[in-house]
CSV table of C-alpha atoms and ligand atoms in Angstrom, one decimal:
chain,number,residue,atom,x,y,z
A,1,MET,CA,142.5,97.0,141.6
A,2,ASN,CA,144.1,100.0,143.1
A,3,LYS,CA,147.4,99.9,144.9
A,4,VAL,CA,145.9,100.0,148.4
A,5,SER,CA,143.5,97.1,147.9
A,6,LYS,CA,146.4,95.1,146.5
A,7,ILE,CA,148.5,95.7,149.6
A,8,GLU,CA,145.9,94.6,152.0
A,9,LYS,CA,145.9,91.1,150.4
A,10,ARG,CA,149.4,90.8,151.9
A,11,PHE,CA,148.3,91.4,155.5
A,12,ILE,CA,148.5,88.3,157.8
A,13,LEU,CA,148.1,87.3,161.4
A,14,ALA,CA,151.3,86.9,163.4
A,15,PRO,CA,151.7,83.8,165.6
A,16,MET,CA,150.5,84.5,169.1
A,17,THR,CA,150.3,82.0,172.0
A,18,ARG,CA,147.0,82.7,173.6
A,19,CYS,CA,147.1,80.1,176.4
A,20,ILE,CA,143.5,79.2,175.9
A,21,SER,CA,144.0,75.7,174.4
A,22,LYS,CA,142.6,72.6,176.1
A,23,ILE,CA,144.9,70.8,178.5
A,24,ASN,CA,145.5,68.1,175.9
A,25,GLY,CA,146.9,70.7,173.5
A,26,CYS,CA,143.9,70.8,171.2
A,27,PRO,CA,142.5,74.3,170.3
A,28,SER,CA,139.5,75.4,172.3
A,29,LYS,CA,136.4,76.8,170.6
A,30,GLN,CA,137.5,80.2,171.6
A,31,LEU,CA,140.8,79.8,169.9
A,32,GLY,CA,139.3,78.5,166.7
A,33,LYS,CA,136.8,81.4,166.6
A,34,PHE,CA,139.6,83.8,167.1
A,35,TYR,CA,141.4,82.6,163.9
A,36,VAL,CA,138.2,82.4,161.8
A,37,ASP,CA,137.2,85.9,162.9
A,38,GLN,CA,140.6,87.3,161.9
A,39,VAL,CA,140.0,86.0,158.3
A,40,LYS,CA,136.5,87.4,158.3
A,41,ASN,CA,138.0,90.7,159.4
A,42,GLY,CA,140.3,90.8,156.4
A,43,LEU,CA,143.6,89.1,157.3
A,44,THR,CA,144.4,86.8,154.4
A,45,THR,CA,146.6,84.2,156.1
A,46,ILE,CA,146.7,83.0,159.7
A,47,ILE,CA,149.9,81.7,161.3
A,48,THR,CA,148.7,79.8,164.4
A,49,GLU,CA,150.3,80.1,167.8
A,50,SER,CA,153.4,78.0,168.5
A,51,CYS,CA,152.4,74.3,168.8
A,52,ALA,CA,154.7,71.9,170.7
A,53,VAL,CA,156.1,69.0,168.7
A,54,ASN,CA,156.1,66.6,171.7
A,55,GLY,CA,154.6,66.3,175.1
A,56,GLU,CA,157.8,65.4,176.9
A,57,ASP,CA,159.9,68.5,176.8
A,58,ALA,CA,158.7,70.8,174.0
A,59,ARG,CA,155.8,72.6,175.8
A,60,GLY,CA,156.4,76.1,177.0
A,61,TYR,CA,153.1,77.3,178.4
A,62,LEU,CA,150.1,76.1,180.4
A,63,ASN,CA,147.2,75.8,178.0
A,64,GLY,CA,149.5,76.2,175.0
A,65,SER,CA,148.8,74.2,171.8
A,66,GLN,CA,150.4,70.9,171.0
A,67,PHE,CA,150.6,69.2,167.6
A,68,PHE,CA,152.0,65.7,167.3
A,69,ASN,CA,149.2,63.1,167.2
A,70,ASP,CA,146.0,62.3,165.3
A,71,GLN,CA,143.8,63.8,167.9
A,72,HIS,CA,145.6,67.1,167.6
A,73,ALA,CA,145.4,67.0,163.8
A,74,LYS,CA,141.7,66.2,163.8
A,75,SER,CA,140.9,69.0,166.2
A,76,TRP,CA,142.3,71.6,163.7
A,77,ALA,CA,140.3,70.3,160.7
A,78,PRO,CA,137.1,72.4,161.4
A,79,ILE,CA,139.2,75.5,161.9
A,80,ILE,CA,141.1,74.9,158.7
A,81,ASN,CA,137.8,74.3,156.8
A,82,GLN,CA,136.3,77.5,158.2
A,83,VAL,CA,139.3,79.6,157.3
A,84,HIS,CA,139.3,78.2,153.8
A,85,LYS,CA,135.5,78.8,153.5
A,86,HIS,CA,136.1,82.4,154.2
A,87,GLY,CA,138.9,82.6,151.6
A,88,GLY,CA,141.9,82.5,153.9
A,89,LYS,CA,144.9,80.4,154.3
A,90,ILE,CA,146.4,78.9,157.5
A,91,PHE,CA,149.9,77.9,158.5
A,92,ILE,CA,150.7,76.0,161.7
A,93,GLN,CA,153.7,77.2,163.7
A,94,LEU,CA,155.7,74.3,165.2
A,95,PHE,CA,158.0,74.8,168.1
A,96,HIS,CA,160.1,73.3,170.9
A,97,SER,CA,160.4,75.5,173.9
A,98,GLY,CA,164.0,74.5,174.7
A,99,ARG,CA,165.3,76.3,177.7
A,100,LEU,CA,162.3,78.7,178.0
A,101,THR,CA,160.0,76.4,179.9
A,102,VAL,CA,159.1,76.0,183.6
A,103,LYS,CA,158.6,72.5,184.8
A,104,LYS,CA,156.1,73.6,187.5
A,105,ILE,CA,153.5,74.2,184.8
A,106,THR,CA,154.6,72.2,181.8
A,107,ASN,CA,156.1,69.2,183.4
A,108,CYS,CA,158.9,69.6,180.9
A,109,ASN,CA,162.6,69.8,181.8
A,110,PRO,CA,164.4,72.7,180.0
A,111,ILE,CA,166.8,71.5,177.4
A,112,SER,CA,169.0,73.5,175.0
A,113,ALA,CA,172.0,73.3,172.6
A,114,SER,CA,174.3,73.8,175.6
A,115,ALA,CA,173.7,73.8,179.3
A,116,LEU,CA,173.6,77.6,179.5
A,117,GLU,CA,171.0,79.6,181.4
A,118,PRO,CA,168.9,82.2,179.6
A,119,SER,CA,169.8,85.9,180.0
A,120,GLU,CA,168.2,87.8,182.8
A,121,VAL,CA,167.9,91.3,181.4
A,122,PRO,CA,164.7,93.3,182.1
A,123,SER,CA,162.4,93.1,179.2
A,124,PHE,CA,159.8,95.3,177.7
A,125,TRP,CA,157.9,92.3,176.4
A,126,ARG,CA,157.3,90.4,179.6
A,127,PRO,CA,156.3,91.2,183.1
A,128,LEU,CA,159.3,91.6,185.5
A,129,PHE,CA,159.9,90.2,188.9
A,130,ASP,CA,162.8,91.8,190.9
A,131,GLN,CA,164.0,93.4,187.6
A,132,LYS,CA,164.6,89.9,186.2
A,133,ILE,CA,163.0,88.2,183.2
A,134,VAL,CA,160.5,85.6,184.3
A,135,HIS,CA,158.0,83.1,182.8
A,136,PHE,CA,154.8,85.2,182.5
A,137,GLN,CA,152.6,82.4,183.8
A,138,THR,CA,154.6,81.4,186.9
A,139,MET,CA,156.5,84.6,187.5
A,140,THR,CA,159.5,82.4,188.3
A,141,LYS,CA,163.0,82.5,186.8
A,142,PHE,CA,164.1,80.2,184.0
A,143,GLU,CA,166.4,77.4,185.1
A,144,LYS,CA,169.6,76.0,183.7
A,145,PRO,CA,168.8,73.6,180.9
A,146,LYS,CA,170.4,70.2,180.1
A,147,LYS,CA,172.5,69.9,176.9
A,148,VAL,CA,170.7,68.0,174.2
A,149,SER,CA,172.4,64.7,173.3
A,150,LEU,CA,173.1,63.7,169.7
A,151,GLY,CA,170.4,61.0,170.0
A,152,LYS,CA,167.9,63.5,171.3
A,153,ILE,CA,168.7,65.9,168.4
A,154,ARG,CA,167.8,63.1,165.9
A,155,LYS,CA,164.6,62.4,167.9
A,156,ILE,CA,163.5,66.1,167.9
A,157,ILE,CA,164.2,66.5,164.2
A,158,ASN,CA,162.0,63.5,163.5
A,159,GLN,CA,159.3,65.0,165.7
A,160,PHE,CA,159.2,68.1,163.6
A,161,ARG,CA,159.0,66.0,160.5
A,162,ARG,CA,156.1,63.9,162.0
A,163,SER,CA,154.2,67.1,163.0
A,164,SER,CA,154.8,68.5,159.5
A,165,GLU,CA,153.4,65.4,157.9
A,166,LEU,CA,150.3,65.5,160.1
A,167,ALA,CA,149.9,69.2,159.2
A,168,LYS,CA,150.0,68.5,155.5
A,169,ASN,CA,147.6,65.6,155.8
A,170,VAL,CA,145.0,67.6,157.7
A,171,GLY,CA,145.0,70.4,155.2
A,172,PHE,CA,147.2,73.2,156.5
A,173,ASP,CA,148.4,75.5,153.7
A,174,GLY,CA,151.8,75.7,155.3
A,175,VAL,CA,154.1,75.0,158.2
A,176,GLU,CA,156.2,77.6,160.0
A,177,ILE,CA,159.2,76.5,162.0
A,178,HIS,CA,159.7,78.7,165.0
A,179,GLY,CA,163.4,79.4,164.7
A,180,ALA,CA,163.1,82.7,166.7
A,181,HIS,CA,162.8,84.2,170.2
A,182,GLY,CA,165.4,82.0,171.9
A,183,TYR,CA,163.4,78.7,171.8
A,184,LEU,CA,165.2,75.4,171.0
A,185,VAL,CA,165.7,75.9,167.2
A,186,HIS,CA,167.0,79.5,167.7
A,187,SER,CA,169.3,78.3,170.5
A,188,PHE,CA,171.3,76.2,168.0
A,189,SER,CA,172.2,79.2,165.8
A,190,THR,CA,173.8,81.6,168.3
A,191,PHE,CA,177.0,81.2,170.2
A,192,ASP,CA,175.3,82.8,173.2
A,193,ALA,CA,173.3,79.7,173.7
A,194,ASN,CA,175.3,77.1,171.7
A,195,GLN,CA,178.9,76.4,172.7
A,196,ARG,CA,179.0,72.9,171.4
A,197,LYS,CA,182.1,71.6,169.8
A,198,ASP,CA,180.5,68.8,167.8
A,199,ILE,CA,178.9,69.0,164.3
A,200,TYR,CA,175.9,70.9,165.7
A,201,ASN,CA,178.0,73.9,166.8
A,202,SER,CA,176.6,77.4,166.3
A,203,LYS,CA,178.5,78.0,163.1
A,204,SER,CA,177.5,74.8,161.2
A,205,ASN,CA,173.7,75.7,160.8
A,206,LEU,CA,173.3,71.9,160.8
A,207,PHE,CA,170.5,71.6,163.3
A,208,SER,CA,168.2,74.0,161.4
A,209,SER,CA,169.2,72.7,157.9
A,210,GLU,CA,168.6,69.1,158.8
A,211,LEU,CA,165.3,70.0,160.4
A,212,ILE,CA,164.2,72.0,157.3
A,213,GLU,CA,165.3,69.2,154.9
A,214,GLU,CA,163.3,66.6,156.9
A,215,CYS,CA,160.2,68.7,157.1
A,216,LYS,CA,160.4,69.6,153.4
A,217,SER,CA,160.7,65.9,152.5
A,218,VAL,CA,157.2,65.3,153.8
A,219,LEU,CA,155.6,68.6,152.9
A,220,GLY,CA,155.8,68.4,149.1
A,221,LYS,CA,154.0,71.5,147.7
A,222,THR,CA,152.8,72.6,151.2
A,223,LEU,CA,154.7,75.7,152.0
A,224,LEU,CA,157.5,75.9,154.6
A,225,SER,CA,158.2,79.1,156.5
A,226,TYR,CA,161.0,79.8,158.9
A,227,ARG,CA,160.7,82.4,161.6
A,228,ILE,CA,163.9,84.2,162.6
A,229,SER,CA,164.7,87.0,165.1
A,230,LEU,CA,167.7,88.6,166.7
A,231,HIS,CA,165.9,89.3,170.0
A,232,THR,CA,164.8,86.6,172.3
A,233,VAL,CA,162.2,86.3,175.1
A,234,ASP,CA,165.1,86.5,177.6
A,235,ASN,CA,167.0,89.3,175.8
A,236,PRO,CA,165.0,91.8,173.8
A,237,TYR,CA,168.1,94.0,173.5
A,238,ALA,CA,170.3,91.4,171.8
A,239,LYS,CA,173.0,93.1,169.7
A,240,TYR,CA,173.8,91.8,166.2
A,241,SER,CA,177.3,90.4,165.8
A,242,LYS,CA,178.1,88.1,162.9
A,243,ASP,CA,180.6,86.2,165.1
A,244,ILE,CA,177.8,85.3,167.5
A,245,TYR,CA,174.9,84.8,165.2
A,246,ASN,CA,175.8,84.6,161.5
A,247,ILE,CA,172.5,85.4,159.9
A,248,PRO,CA,173.7,85.6,156.3
A,249,SER,CA,175.2,82.1,156.5
A,250,LEU,CA,172.0,80.7,158.2
A,251,ILE,CA,169.7,82.2,155.6
A,252,LYS,CA,171.7,80.9,152.7
A,253,ALA,CA,171.8,77.4,154.3
A,254,LEU,CA,168.1,77.4,155.0
A,255,ASP,CA,167.3,78.7,151.5
A,256,LYS,CA,169.2,75.8,150.1
A,257,ALA,CA,167.6,73.3,152.5
A,258,GLY,CA,164.1,74.2,151.2
A,259,VAL,CA,162.6,77.1,153.1
A,260,ASP,CA,159.9,78.8,150.9
A,261,ILE,CA,159.3,81.9,153.1
A,262,PHE,CA,161.4,83.7,155.7
A,263,HIS,CA,159.5,85.4,158.5
A,264,CYS,CA,161.5,88.2,160.1
A,265,SER,CA,160.4,89.0,163.6
A,266,GLU,CA,161.7,92.3,164.8
A,267,VAL,CA,161.0,94.5,167.7
A,268,LYS,CA,160.4,97.3,165.2
A,269,ALA,CA,160.0,96.0,161.7
A,270,GLY,CA,162.6,97.4,159.2
A,271,GLU,CA,164.5,99.4,161.8
A,272,ASN,CA,168.2,98.9,162.5
A,273,MET,CA,169.1,96.0,164.7
A,274,PHE,CA,170.9,96.9,167.9
A,275,GLY,CA,174.6,97.0,167.0
A,276,SER,CA,174.0,97.3,163.3
A,277,ASN,CA,173.2,99.8,160.6
A,278,GLU,CA,170.7,97.6,159.0
A,279,SER,CA,167.5,95.9,159.9
A,280,LEU,CA,166.9,92.1,160.0
A,281,LEU,CA,164.5,92.5,157.1
A,282,GLU,CA,167.2,94.1,155.0
A,283,LEU,CA,169.9,91.6,156.0
A,284,VAL,CA,167.6,88.7,155.2
A,285,ARG,CA,166.5,90.3,151.9
A,286,LYS,CA,170.2,90.6,150.8
A,287,ASN,CA,170.7,86.9,151.3
A,288,THR,CA,167.7,85.3,149.7
A,289,LYS,CA,165.2,85.7,146.8
A,290,LYS,CA,162.5,83.8,148.7
A,291,LYS,CA,159.3,85.5,150.0
A,292,ILE,CA,159.6,87.5,153.2
A,293,ILE,CA,157.1,88.2,156.0
A,294,THR,CA,157.9,91.2,158.1
A,295,CYS,CA,156.6,91.7,161.7
A,296,GLY,CA,157.0,94.0,164.6
A,297,GLY,CA,155.1,97.2,165.5
A,298,ILE,CA,153.5,97.6,162.1
A,299,ASP,CA,150.7,100.1,162.6
A,300,THR,CA,150.4,102.5,159.7
A,301,LEU,CA,150.0,102.4,155.9
A,302,GLU,CA,153.1,104.6,155.6
A,303,LYS,CA,155.2,102.1,157.5
A,304,ILE,CA,153.9,99.3,155.4
A,305,LYS,CA,154.9,101.1,152.2
A,306,ARG,CA,158.4,101.7,153.6
A,307,LEU,CA,158.7,97.9,154.5
A,308,ASP,CA,157.5,97.1,151.0
A,309,LYS,CA,160.3,99.2,149.6
A,310,LYS,CA,162.8,97.3,151.8
A,311,GLY,CA,161.8,94.0,150.2
A,312,ALA,CA,158.9,92.6,152.4
A,313,ASP,CA,156.3,90.6,150.6
A,314,TYR,CA,153.8,90.1,153.5
A,315,PHE,CA,153.1,92.2,156.7
A,316,ALA,CA,152.2,90.4,159.9
A,317,PHE,CA,150.2,91.9,162.7
A,318,GLY,CA,150.4,90.7,166.3
A,319,ARG,CA,149.1,92.7,169.2
A,320,SER,CA,147.2,95.2,167.1
A,321,ALA,CA,145.0,92.3,165.9
A,322,LEU,CA,144.2,91.4,169.5
A,323,SER,CA,143.1,95.0,170.3
A,324,ASN,CA,141.5,96.1,167.0
A,325,ARG,CA,138.7,94.0,165.5
A,326,ASP,CA,138.6,96.1,162.4
A,327,LEU,CA,142.4,96.3,162.1
A,328,VAL,CA,142.6,96.0,158.3
A,329,LYS,CA,139.9,98.6,157.7
A,330,LYS,CA,141.6,101.0,160.2
A,331,ILE,CA,145.0,100.6,158.6
A,332,ILE,CA,143.7,101.2,155.1
A,333,SER,CA,141.6,104.2,156.1
A,334,LYS,CA,144.5,105.5,158.1
A,335,LYS,CA,142.7,105.5,161.5
A,336,ARG,CA,144.5,105.4,164.8
A,337,LEU,CA,144.7,101.9,166.3
A,338,ILE,CA,143.7,101.0,169.9
A,339,LYS,CA,146.8,100.1,171.9
A,340,PHE,CA,147.3,96.6,173.2
A,341,GLU,CA,147.4,96.4,177.0
A,342,TYR,CA,149.9,93.9,178.2
A,343,GLU,CA,148.7,93.7,181.8
A,344,LYS,CA,145.1,93.1,180.8
A,345,HIS,CA,146.1,90.4,178.4
A,346,PHE,CA,148.5,88.7,180.9
A,347,TYR,CA,145.8,88.9,183.6
A,348,GLU,CA,143.3,87.2,181.2
A,349,THR,CA,145.7,84.4,180.3
A,350,ARG,CA,146.8,83.8,183.9
A,351,ASN,CA,143.3,83.5,185.3
B,1,LIG,C1,150.5,87.4,173.5
B,1,LIG,C2,151.6,87.1,172.5
B,1,LIG,C3,151.9,85.8,172.2
B,1,LIG,C4,152.9,85.5,171.2
B,1,LIG,N1,153.2,84.2,170.8
B,1,LIG,C5,154.1,84.0,169.8
B,1,LIG,C6,154.2,82.7,169.3
B,1,LIG,O1,153.5,81.7,169.7
B,1,LIG,N2,155.1,82.5,168.3
B,1,LIG,C7,155.9,83.5,167.8
B,1,LIG,O2,156.6,83.3,166.9
B,1,LIG,N3,155.7,84.8,168.2
B,1,LIG,C8,154.8,85.0,169.2
B,1,LIG,N4,154.6,86.3,169.6
B,1,LIG,C9,155.3,87.4,168.9
B,1,LIG,C10,154.5,88.0,167.8
B,1,LIG,O3,154.3,87.1,166.8
B,1,LIG,C11,155.1,89.3,167.2
B,1,LIG,O4,156.4,89.0,166.7
B,1,LIG,C12,155.2,90.4,168.2
B,1,LIG,O5,154.0,90.6,169.0
B,1,LIG,C13,155.6,91.7,167.5
B,1,LIG,O6,154.6,92.1,166.6
B,1,LIG,P1,153.4,93.2,166.9
B,1,LIG,O7,154.2,94.5,167.3
B,1,LIG,O8,152.6,93.3,165.7
B,1,LIG,O9,152.7,92.7,168.1
B,1,LIG,C14,153.7,86.6,170.6
B,1,LIG,C15,153.3,87.9,171.0
B,1,LIG,C16,152.3,88.2,171.9
B,1,LIG,C17,152.0,89.6,172.2
């Protein structure tokens, strides 16, 4: 096998919320087909879109996926089978939307580590309204969340464990915990969102560690991935500061707690974080020997080779997989990719 065909075995689909699931949170036929097609087109592993771990306060999007009961689990079985039939693997991403939800569409009240509102900086990810970051489906501002009680923390950790167990039993190859982009799990790790003084303060890493230990206890050999980012939905320009977000300490704690794979979500994979002279990928690589997925604007074979040198094991593609059916072939044959058009996509998912 030559070097190029080896590298394409490490190409995977990044998690992307498509907002085309059924209202009960089960995947639609269209969503299932999307995942199976990605494997047929050469991506070796699928990470599903974020799936809410409860129906009370974890949902972030209208027509987003949910994964916490037998009906949800059963609905994924044919998709898992098809992915396996075509030689692929599939991980389910589990999430709690935290403070990044809007009650009008999800009927969920925003909750977070502390009662602190999300940032309001203009974003290059999302549509803007009045130069403010808004929820892309409602075009309204995010509201002030309620601080999560200790009892509720226990309940949410148990919900992640229950969803992990369901995922293992229905045949997913792995579970990914969404610890990125400012949703609930991420909010516990940064002082910007977590100003608690109890044991779940931002420096303790306790929320994420307990969550990982609980999920790992039911997963056995089924793999456990943890997605991490510096940037958030509400602040794509977040600057790295160890005092605010101690990434080395978090990675070490999660490595010990049982994470098998770290998934680095960056605006531009492998490029320096704002406020730092190293990338998230490099910082994570320095602090763990576990496998690493890198993601963010990966569009050429040259870039992939550079990321490989920086210590990445797998390369995840997001928007480019939506706009290029023959993505893997194009990357390998060094062809230019078709650019993803945000407005078109948001229009399709709003209507
Ligand atoms: C439409 C859309 C939906 C997304 N949904 C999720 C999600 O459910 N979970 C997640 O971790 N990241 C999500 N992301 C972020 C992507 O996984 C990825 O990190 C980002 O698009 C950057 O990679 P890219 O440049 O290859 O697109 C989403 C991105 C897009 C464009």
